[in-house]
PDB file of N, CA, C and O in Angstrom:
ATOM      1  N   MET A   1     164.039 106.696-181.166  1.00  0.00           N
ATOM      2  CA  MET A   1     163.706 108.057-180.815  1.00  0.00           C
ATOM      3  C   MET A   1     164.983 108.795-180.447  1.00  0.00           C
ATOM      4  O   MET A   1     165.754 108.346-179.614  1.00  0.00           O
ATOM      5  N   GLY A   2     165.215 109.927-181.081  1.00  0.00           N
ATOM      6  CA  GLY A   2     166.418 110.704-180.812  1.00  0.00           C
ATOM      7  C   GLY A   2     166.233 111.658-179.652  1.00  0.00           C
ATOM      8  O   GLY A   2     165.170 111.765-179.055  1.00  0.00           O
ATOM      9  N   ASP A   3     167.316 112.341-179.328  1.00  0.00           N
ATOM     10  CA  ASP A   3     167.263 113.340-178.271  1.00  0.00           C
ATOM     11  C   ASP A   3     166.426 114.538-178.722  1.00  0.00           C
ATOM     12  O   ASP A   3     166.341 114.834-179.914  1.00  0.00           O
ATOM     13  N   HIS A   4     165.838 115.209-177.778  1.00  0.00           N
ATOM     14  CA  HIS A   4     165.051 116.404-178.078  1.00  0.00           C
ATOM     15  C   HIS A   4     165.791 117.629-177.565  1.00  0.00           C
ATOM     16  O   HIS A   4     166.477 117.588-176.550  1.00  0.00           O
ATOM     17  N   ILE A   5     165.612 118.735-178.247  1.00  0.00           N
ATOM     18  CA  ILE A   5     166.165 120.015-177.834  1.00  0.00           C
ATOM     19  C   ILE A   5     164.993 120.940-177.543  1.00  0.00           C
ATOM     20  O   ILE A   5     164.032 120.999-178.317  1.00  0.00           O
ATOM     21  N   TYR A   6     165.069 121.650-176.426  1.00  0.00           N
ATOM     22  CA  TYR A   6     163.985 122.516-176.005  1.00  0.00           C
ATOM     23  C   TYR A   6     164.446 123.967-175.898  1.00  0.00           C
ATOM     24  O   TYR A   6     165.627 124.240-175.747  1.00  0.00           O
ATOM     25  N   LYS A   7     163.472 124.857-175.970  1.00  0.00           N
ATOM     26  CA  LYS A   7     163.719 126.276-175.765  1.00  0.00           C
ATOM     27  C   LYS A   7     162.652 126.785-174.809  1.00  0.00           C
ATOM     28  O   LYS A   7     161.543 126.253-174.769  1.00  0.00           O
ATOM     29  N   LYS A   8     162.984 127.828-174.027  1.00  0.00           N
ATOM     30  CA  LYS A   8     162.036 128.412-173.100  1.00  0.00           C
ATOM     31  C   LYS A   8     161.789 129.870-173.464  1.00  0.00           C
ATOM     32  O   LYS A   8     162.718 130.576-173.860  1.00  0.00           O
ATOM     33  N   VAL A   9     160.544 130.298-173.312  1.00  0.00           N
ATOM     34  CA  VAL A   9     160.199 131.710-173.443  1.00  0.00           C
ATOM     35  C   VAL A   9     159.474 132.125-172.162  1.00  0.00           C
ATOM     36  O   VAL A   9     158.839 131.307-171.500  1.00  0.00           O
ATOM     37  N   GLU A  10     159.596 133.382-171.815  1.00  0.00           N
ATOM     38  CA  GLU A  10     158.902 133.877-170.641  1.00  0.00           C
ATOM     39  C   GLU A  10     157.630 134.599-171.076  1.00  0.00           C
ATOM     40  O   GLU A  10     157.667 135.442-171.976  1.00  0.00           O
ATOM     41  N   VAL A  11     156.513 134.262-170.454  1.00  0.00           N
ATOM     42  CA  VAL A  11     155.238 134.902-170.757  1.00  0.00           C
ATOM     43  C   VAL A  11     154.560 135.291-169.441  1.00  0.00           C
ATOM     44  O   VAL A  11     154.871 134.744-168.380  1.00  0.00           O
ATOM     45  N   VAL A  12     153.634 136.228-169.532  1.00  0.00           N
ATOM     46  CA  VAL A  12     152.842 136.631-168.382  1.00  0.00           C
ATOM     47  C   VAL A  12     151.379 136.403-168.720  1.00  0.00           C
ATOM     48  O   VAL A  12     150.839 137.022-169.636  1.00  0.00           O
ATOM     49  N   GLY A  13     150.758 135.477-167.983  1.00  0.00           N
ATOM     50  CA  GLY A  13     149.325 135.234-168.144  1.00  0.00           C
ATOM     51  C   GLY A  13     148.564 136.126-167.192  1.00  0.00           C
ATOM     52  O   GLY A  13     149.032 136.422-166.089  1.00  0.00           O
ATOM     53  N   SER A  14     147.379 136.571-167.603  1.00  0.00           N
ATOM     54  CA  SER A  14     146.593 137.488-166.790  1.00  0.00           C
ATOM     55  C   SER A  14     145.138 137.046-166.770  1.00  0.00           C
ATOM     56  O   SER A  14     144.611 136.553-167.772  1.00  0.00           O
ATOM     57  N   SER A  15     144.481 137.232-165.626  1.00  0.00           N
ATOM     58  CA  SER A  15     143.075 136.844-165.504  1.00  0.00           C
ATOM     59  C   SER A  15     142.415 137.613-164.368  1.00  0.00           C
ATOM     60  O   SER A  15     143.040 137.860-163.337  1.00  0.00           O
ATOM     61  N   LYS A  16     141.147 137.952-164.547  1.00  0.00           N
ATOM     62  CA  LYS A  16     140.359 138.545-163.467  1.00  0.00           C
ATOM     63  C   LYS A  16     139.770 137.468-162.568  1.00  0.00           C
ATOM     64  O   LYS A  16     139.263 137.758-161.502  1.00  0.00           O
ATOM     65  N   VAL A  17     139.837 136.197-163.002  1.00  0.00           N
ATOM     66  CA  VAL A  17     139.169 135.093-162.317  1.00  0.00           C
ATOM     67  C   VAL A  17     140.044 134.452-161.236  1.00  0.00           C
ATOM     68  O   VAL A  17     139.645 134.346-160.080  1.00  0.00           O
ATOM     69  N   SER A  18     141.255 133.974-161.616  1.00  0.00           N
ATOM     70  CA  SER A  18     142.088 133.233-160.668  1.00  0.00           C
ATOM     71  C   SER A  18     143.511 133.076-161.197  1.00  0.00           C
ATOM     72  O   SER A  18     143.789 133.342-162.373  1.00  0.00           O
ATOM     73  N   ILE A  19     144.384 132.587-160.317  1.00  0.00           N
ATOM     74  CA  ILE A  19     145.756 132.269-160.710  1.00  0.00           C
ATOM     75  C   ILE A  19     145.752 131.137-161.735  1.00  0.00           C
ATOM     76  O   ILE A  19     146.461 131.192-162.739  1.00  0.00           O
ATOM     77  N   ASP A  20     144.943 130.102-161.472  1.00  0.00           N
ATOM     78  CA  ASP A  20     144.848 128.979-162.416  1.00  0.00           C
ATOM     79  C   ASP A  20     144.424 129.447-163.795  1.00  0.00           C
ATOM     80  O   ASP A  20     144.951 128.988-164.811  1.00  0.00           O
ATOM     81  N   ASP A  21     143.462 130.357-163.845  1.00  0.00           N
ATOM     82  CA  ASP A  21     142.988 130.863-165.131  1.00  0.00           C
ATOM     83  C   ASP A  21     144.066 131.701-165.816  1.00  0.00           C
ATOM     84  O   ASP A  21     144.196 131.656-167.038  1.00  0.00           O
ATOM     85  N   ALA A  22     144.855 132.439-165.043  1.00  0.00           N
ATOM     86  CA  ALA A  22     145.957 133.219-165.627  1.00  0.00           C
ATOM     87  C   ALA A  22     146.981 132.291-166.279  1.00  0.00           C
ATOM     88  O   ALA A  22     147.475 132.572-167.378  1.00  0.00           O
ATOM     89  N   ILE A  23     147.271 131.162-165.625  1.00  0.00           N
ATOM     90  CA  ILE A  23     148.179 130.174-166.207  1.00  0.00           C
ATOM     91  C   ILE A  23     147.575 129.612-167.496  1.00  0.00           C
ATOM     92  O   ILE A  23     148.241 129.556-168.534  1.00  0.00           O
ATOM     93  N   ALA A  24     146.319 129.205-167.419  1.00  0.00           N
ATOM     94  CA  ALA A  24     145.652 128.621-168.598  1.00  0.00           C
ATOM     95  C   ALA A  24     145.608 129.608-169.759  1.00  0.00           C
ATOM     96  O   ALA A  24     145.851 129.227-170.912  1.00  0.00           O
ATOM     97  N   GLN A  25     145.318 130.874-169.480  1.00  0.00           N
ATOM     98  CA  GLN A  25     145.273 131.898-170.537  1.00  0.00           C
ATOM     99  C   GLN A  25     146.656 132.067-171.189  1.00  0.00           C
ATOM    100  O   GLN A  25     146.766 132.186-172.405  1.00  0.00           O
ATOM    101  N   GLY A  26     147.702 132.095-170.353  1.00  0.00           N
ATOM    102  CA  GLY A  26     149.057 132.242-170.882  1.00  0.00           C
ATOM    103  C   GLY A  26     149.473 131.072-171.757  1.00  0.00           C
ATOM    104  O   GLY A  26     150.051 131.253-172.828  1.00  0.00           O
ATOM    105  N   ILE A  27     149.161 129.846-171.314  1.00  0.00           N
ATOM    106  CA  ILE A  27     149.517 128.649-172.096  1.00  0.00           C
ATOM    107  C   ILE A  27     148.706 128.592-173.385  1.00  0.00           C
ATOM    108  O   ILE A  27     149.247 128.317-174.461  1.00  0.00           O
ATOM    109  N   GLU A  28     147.413 128.874-173.288  1.00  0.00           N
ATOM    110  CA  GLU A  28     146.560 128.819-174.482  1.00  0.00           C
ATOM    111  C   GLU A  28     147.015 129.815-175.542  1.00  0.00           C
ATOM    112  O   GLU A  28     147.138 129.475-176.713  1.00  0.00           O
ATOM    113  N   ARG A  29     147.318 131.030-175.116  1.00  0.00           N
ATOM    114  CA  ARG A  29     147.746 132.061-176.078  1.00  0.00           C
ATOM    115  C   ARG A  29     149.111 131.736-176.669  1.00  0.00           C
ATOM    116  O   ARG A  29     149.336 131.895-177.864  1.00  0.00           O
ATOM    117  N   THR A  30     150.035 131.262-175.842  1.00  0.00           N
ATOM    118  CA  THR A  30     151.367 130.896-176.325  1.00  0.00           C
ATOM    119  C   THR A  30     151.270 129.759-177.336  1.00  0.00           C
ATOM    120  O   THR A  30     151.950 129.773-178.368  1.00  0.00           O
ATOM    121  N   SER A  31     150.412 128.787-177.081  1.00  0.00           N
ATOM    122  CA  SER A  31     150.261 127.627-177.972  1.00  0.00           C
ATOM    123  C   SER A  31     149.722 128.004-179.349  1.00  0.00           C
ATOM    124  O   SER A  31     149.880 127.243-180.300  1.00  0.00           O
ATOM    125  N   LYS A  32     149.102 129.176-179.459  1.00  0.00           N
ATOM    126  CA  LYS A  32     148.592 129.623-180.761  1.00  0.00           C
ATOM    127  C   LYS A  32     149.708 130.087-181.688  1.00  0.00           C
ATOM    128  O   LYS A  32     149.554 130.079-182.900  1.00  0.00           O
ATOM    129  N   THR A  33     150.843 130.508-181.113  1.00  0.00           N
ATOM    130  CA  THR A  33     151.930 131.031-181.946  1.00  0.00           C
ATOM    131  C   THR A  33     153.234 130.241-181.833  1.00  0.00           C
ATOM    132  O   THR A  33     154.151 130.469-182.619  1.00  0.00           O
ATOM    133  N   VAL A  34     153.317 129.346-180.852  1.00  0.00           N
ATOM    134  CA  VAL A  34     154.521 128.541-180.655  1.00  0.00           C
ATOM    135  C   VAL A  34     154.140 127.070-180.771  1.00  0.00           C
ATOM    136  O   VAL A  34     153.213 126.621-180.090  1.00  0.00           O
ATOM    137  N   ASN A  35     154.834 126.338-181.621  1.00  0.00           N
ATOM    138  CA  ASN A  35     154.568 124.906-181.792  1.00  0.00           C
ATOM    139  C   ASN A  35     155.236 124.084-180.693  1.00  0.00           C
ATOM    140  O   ASN A  35     156.239 124.494-180.120  1.00  0.00           O
ATOM    141  N   ASN A  36     154.691 122.907-180.447  1.00  0.00           N
ATOM    142  CA  ASN A  36     155.291 121.900-179.559  1.00  0.00           C
ATOM    143  C   ASN A  36     155.451 122.349-178.110  1.00  0.00           C
ATOM    144  O   ASN A  36     156.413 121.963-177.437  1.00  0.00           O
ATOM    145  N   VAL A  37     154.507 123.165-177.602  1.00  0.00           N
ATOM    146  CA  VAL A  37     154.555 123.558-176.192  1.00  0.00           C
ATOM    147  C   VAL A  37     154.358 122.301-175.346  1.00  0.00           C
ATOM    148  O   VAL A  37     153.421 121.541-175.556  1.00  0.00           O
ATOM    149  N   GLU A  38     155.268 122.072-174.382  1.00  0.00           N
ATOM    150  CA  GLU A  38     155.212 120.833-173.606  1.00  0.00           C
ATOM    151  C   GLU A  38     155.186 121.027-172.102  1.00  0.00           C
ATOM    152  O   GLU A  38     154.759 120.140-171.382  1.00  0.00           O
ATOM    153  N   TRP A  39     155.642 122.156-171.559  1.00  0.00           N
ATOM    154  CA  TRP A  39     155.666 122.324-170.111  1.00  0.00           C
ATOM    155  C   TRP A  39     155.765 123.800-169.748  1.00  0.00           C
ATOM    156  O   TRP A  39     156.034 124.647-170.589  1.00  0.00           O
ATOM    157  N   PHE A  40     155.519 124.072-168.475  1.00  0.00           N
ATOM    158  CA  PHE A  40     155.676 125.432-167.955  1.00  0.00           C
ATOM    159  C   PHE A  40     156.154 125.381-166.510  1.00  0.00           C
ATOM    160  O   PHE A  40     156.001 124.373-165.829  1.00  0.00           O
ATOM    161  N   GLU A  41     156.753 126.477-166.070  1.00  0.00           N
ATOM    162  CA  GLU A  41     157.146 126.618-164.669  1.00  0.00           C
ATOM    163  C   GLU A  41     156.790 128.031-164.226  1.00  0.00           C
ATOM    164  O   GLU A  41     157.093 129.003-164.913  1.00  0.00           O
ATOM    165  N   VAL A  42     156.091 128.136-163.118  1.00  0.00           N
ATOM    166  CA  VAL A  42     155.681 129.437-162.599  1.00  0.00           C
ATOM    167  C   VAL A  42     156.853 130.062-161.854  1.00  0.00           C
ATOM    168  O   VAL A  42     157.461 129.439-160.996  1.00  0.00           O
ATOM    169  N   LYS A  43     157.176 131.299-162.231  1.00  0.00           N
ATOM    170  CA  LYS A  43     158.295 132.003-161.608  1.00  0.00           C
ATOM    171  C   LYS A  43     157.816 133.050-160.615  1.00  0.00           C
ATOM    172  O   LYS A  43     158.501 133.333-159.638  1.00  0.00           O
ATOM    173  N   GLU A  44     156.660 133.636-160.875  1.00  0.00           N
ATOM    174  CA  GLU A  44     156.223 134.773-160.066  1.00  0.00           C
ATOM    175  C   GLU A  44     154.703 134.886-160.137  1.00  0.00           C
ATOM    176  O   GLU A  44     154.110 134.650-161.186  1.00  0.00           O
ATOM    177  N   ILE A  45     154.098 135.210-159.027  1.00  0.00           N
ATOM    178  CA  ILE A  45     152.664 135.471-158.987  1.00  0.00           C
ATOM    179  C   ILE A  45     152.472 136.868-158.419  1.00  0.00           C
ATOM    180  O   ILE A  45     153.064 137.214-157.395  1.00  0.00           O
ATOM    181  N   ARG A  46     151.660 137.660-159.087  1.00  0.00           N
ATOM    182  CA  ARG A  46     151.379 138.999-158.593  1.00  0.00           C
ATOM    183  C   ARG A  46     149.977 139.389-159.052  1.00  0.00           C
ATOM    184  O   ARG A  46     149.333 138.658-159.794  1.00  0.00           O
ATOM    185  N   GLY A  47     149.527 140.524-158.605  1.00  0.00           N
ATOM    186  CA  GLY A  47     148.196 140.956-158.995  1.00  0.00           C
ATOM    187  C   GLY A  47     148.053 142.459-158.908  1.00  0.00           C
ATOM    188  O   GLY A  47     148.962 143.171-158.477  1.00  0.00           O
ATOM    189  N   HIS A  48     146.906 142.907-159.321  1.00  0.00           N
ATOM    190  CA  HIS A  48     146.587 144.318-159.334  1.00  0.00           C
ATOM    191  C   HIS A  48     145.413 144.539-158.389  1.00  0.00           C
ATOM    192  O   HIS A  48     144.425 143.801-158.429  1.00  0.00           O
ATOM    193  N   VAL A  49     145.509 145.546-157.530  1.00  0.00           N
ATOM    194  CA  VAL A  49     144.459 145.835-156.562  1.00  0.00           C
ATOM    195  C   VAL A  49     143.654 147.040-157.030  1.00  0.00           C
ATOM    196  O   VAL A  49     144.214 148.066-157.415  1.00  0.00           O
ATOM    197  N   GLU A  50     142.340 146.884-157.012  1.00  0.00           N
ATOM    198  CA  GLU A  50     141.420 147.969-157.376  1.00  0.00           C
ATOM    199  C   GLU A  50     140.397 148.130-156.264  1.00  0.00           C
ATOM    200  O   GLU A  50     139.678 147.183-155.938  1.00  0.00           O
ATOM    201  N   ASP A  51     140.340 149.297-155.671  1.00  0.00           N
ATOM    202  CA  ASP A  51     139.375 149.592-154.598  1.00  0.00           C
ATOM    203  C   ASP A  51     139.447 148.573-153.454  1.00  0.00           C
ATOM    204  O   ASP A  51     138.426 148.120-152.933  1.00  0.00           O
ATOM    205  N   GLY A  52     140.653 148.191-153.071  1.00  0.00           N
ATOM    206  CA  GLY A  52     140.843 147.277-151.958  1.00  0.00           C
ATOM    207  C   GLY A  52     140.554 145.819-152.257  1.00  0.00           C
ATOM    208  O   GLY A  52     140.551 144.990-151.356  1.00  0.00           O
ATOM    209  N   LYS A  53     140.321 145.475-153.521  1.00  0.00           N
ATOM    210  CA  LYS A  53     140.049 144.092-153.914  1.00  0.00           C
ATOM    211  C   LYS A  53     140.967 143.699-155.066  1.00  0.00           C
ATOM    212  O   LYS A  53     141.483 144.558-155.773  1.00  0.00           O
ATOM    213  N   VAL A  54     141.113 142.401-155.239  1.00  0.00           N
ATOM    214  CA  VAL A  54     141.941 141.912-156.349  1.00  0.00           C
ATOM    215  C   VAL A  54     141.246 142.248-157.660  1.00  0.00           C
ATOM    216  O   VAL A  54     140.100 141.832-157.896  1.00  0.00           O
ATOM    217  N   GLY A  55     141.935 143.029-158.501  1.00  0.00           N
ATOM    218  CA  GLY A  55     141.393 143.390-159.814  1.00  0.00           C
ATOM    219  C   GLY A  55     141.711 142.332-160.856  1.00  0.00           C
ATOM    220  O   GLY A  55     140.866 141.986-161.673  1.00  0.00           O
ATOM    221  N   HIS A  56     142.933 141.836-160.827  1.00  0.00           N
ATOM    222  CA  HIS A  56     143.317 140.730-161.694  1.00  0.00           C
ATOM    223  C   HIS A  56     144.616 140.103-161.203  1.00  0.00           C
ATOM    224  O   HIS A  56     145.354 140.712-160.443  1.00  0.00           O
ATOM    225  N   PHE A  57     144.831 138.880-161.628  1.00  0.00           N
ATOM    226  CA  PHE A  57     146.018 138.104-161.268  1.00  0.00           C
ATOM    227  C   PHE A  57     146.975 138.084-162.448  1.00  0.00           C
ATOM    228  O   PHE A  57     146.537 138.037-163.594  1.00  0.00           O
ATOM    229  N   GLN A  58     148.279 138.086-162.160  1.00  0.00           N
ATOM    230  CA  GLN A  58     149.303 137.921-163.183  1.00  0.00           C
ATOM    231  C   GLN A  58     150.243 136.810-162.760  1.00  0.00           C
ATOM    232  O   GLN A  58     150.653 136.758-161.597  1.00  0.00           O
ATOM    233  N   VAL A  59     150.572 135.941-163.695  1.00  0.00           N
ATOM    234  CA  VAL A  59     151.490 134.840-163.432  1.00  0.00           C
ATOM    235  C   VAL A  59     152.611 134.886-164.458  1.00  0.00           C
ATOM    236  O   VAL A  59     152.365 134.786-165.658  1.00  0.00           O
ATOM    237  N   VAL A  60     153.845 135.085-163.980  1.00  0.00           N
ATOM    238  CA  VAL A  60     155.015 135.064-164.851  1.00  0.00           C
ATOM    239  C   VAL A  60     155.485 133.620-164.905  1.00  0.00           C
ATOM    240  O   VAL A  60     155.662 132.974-163.870  1.00  0.00           O
ATOM    241  N   MET A  61     155.644 133.097-166.113  1.00  0.00           N
ATOM    242  CA  MET A  61     156.068 131.702-166.243  1.00  0.00           C
ATOM    243  C   MET A  61     156.996 131.506-167.422  1.00  0.00           C
ATOM    244  O   MET A  61     156.982 132.275-168.375  1.00  0.00           O
ATOM    245  N   LYS A  62     157.813 130.496-167.312  1.00  0.00           N
ATOM    246  CA  LYS A  62     158.639 130.036-168.425  1.00  0.00           C
ATOM    247  C   LYS A  62     157.855 128.920-169.101  1.00  0.00           C
ATOM    248  O   LYS A  62     157.356 128.011-168.436  1.00  0.00           O
ATOM    249  N   VAL A  63     157.740 129.002-170.410  1.00  0.00           N
ATOM    250  CA  VAL A  63     157.028 127.986-171.182  1.00  0.00           C
ATOM    251  C   VAL A  63     158.059 127.281-172.060  1.00  0.00           C
ATOM    252  O   VAL A  63     158.795 127.933-172.804  1.00  0.00           O
ATOM    253  N   GLY A  64     158.117 125.966-171.942  1.00  0.00           N
ATOM    254  CA  GLY A  64     159.092 125.168-172.710  1.00  0.00           C
ATOM    255  C   GLY A  64     158.454 124.534-173.915  1.00  0.00           C
ATOM    256  O   GLY A  64     157.319 124.047-173.860  1.00  0.00           O
ATOM    257  N   PHE A  65     159.182 124.564-175.018  1.00  0.00           N
ATOM    258  CA  PHE A  65     158.708 123.914-176.228  1.00  0.00           C
ATOM    259  C   PHE A  65     159.851 123.178-176.916  1.00  0.00           C
ATOM    260  O   PHE A  65     161.007 123.573-176.805  1.00  0.00           O
ATOM    261  N   ARG A  66     159.499 122.105-177.589  1.00  0.00           N
ATOM    262  CA  ARG A  66     160.474 121.267-178.293  1.00  0.00           C
ATOM    263  C   ARG A  66     160.730 121.847-179.668  1.00  0.00           C
ATOM    264  O   ARG A  66     159.813 122.165-180.413  1.00  0.00           O
ATOM    265  N   LEU A  67     162.002 121.995-180.009  1.00  0.00           N
ATOM    266  CA  LEU A  67     162.368 122.486-181.343  1.00  0.00           C
ATOM    267  C   LEU A  67     162.168 121.378-182.373  1.00  0.00           C
ATOM    268  O   LEU A  67     162.422 120.208-182.082  1.00  0.00           O
ATOM    269  N   ASP A  68     161.702 121.766-183.555  1.00  0.00           N
ATOM    270  CA  ASP A  68     161.519 120.808-184.653  1.00  0.00           C
ATOM    271  C   ASP A  68     162.839 120.240-185.113  1.00  0.00           C
ATOM    272  O   ASP A  68     163.853 120.866-185.040  1.00  0.00           O
TER     273      ASP A  68
END
């Protein structure tokens, strides 16, 4: 097995449900257009407030994938 080379892209996942769901949505969508997605790291968590309540969550993350 040889060495692997990786690249990272930054994505923002969004969800009205939870932080976990925002992460899952971001990874799922990224995996549809980027091959070999293998890991992620959360850089920032934020949200949008509507009428004094959380309207939706946003998670900024770096997603790592192995180059072919």
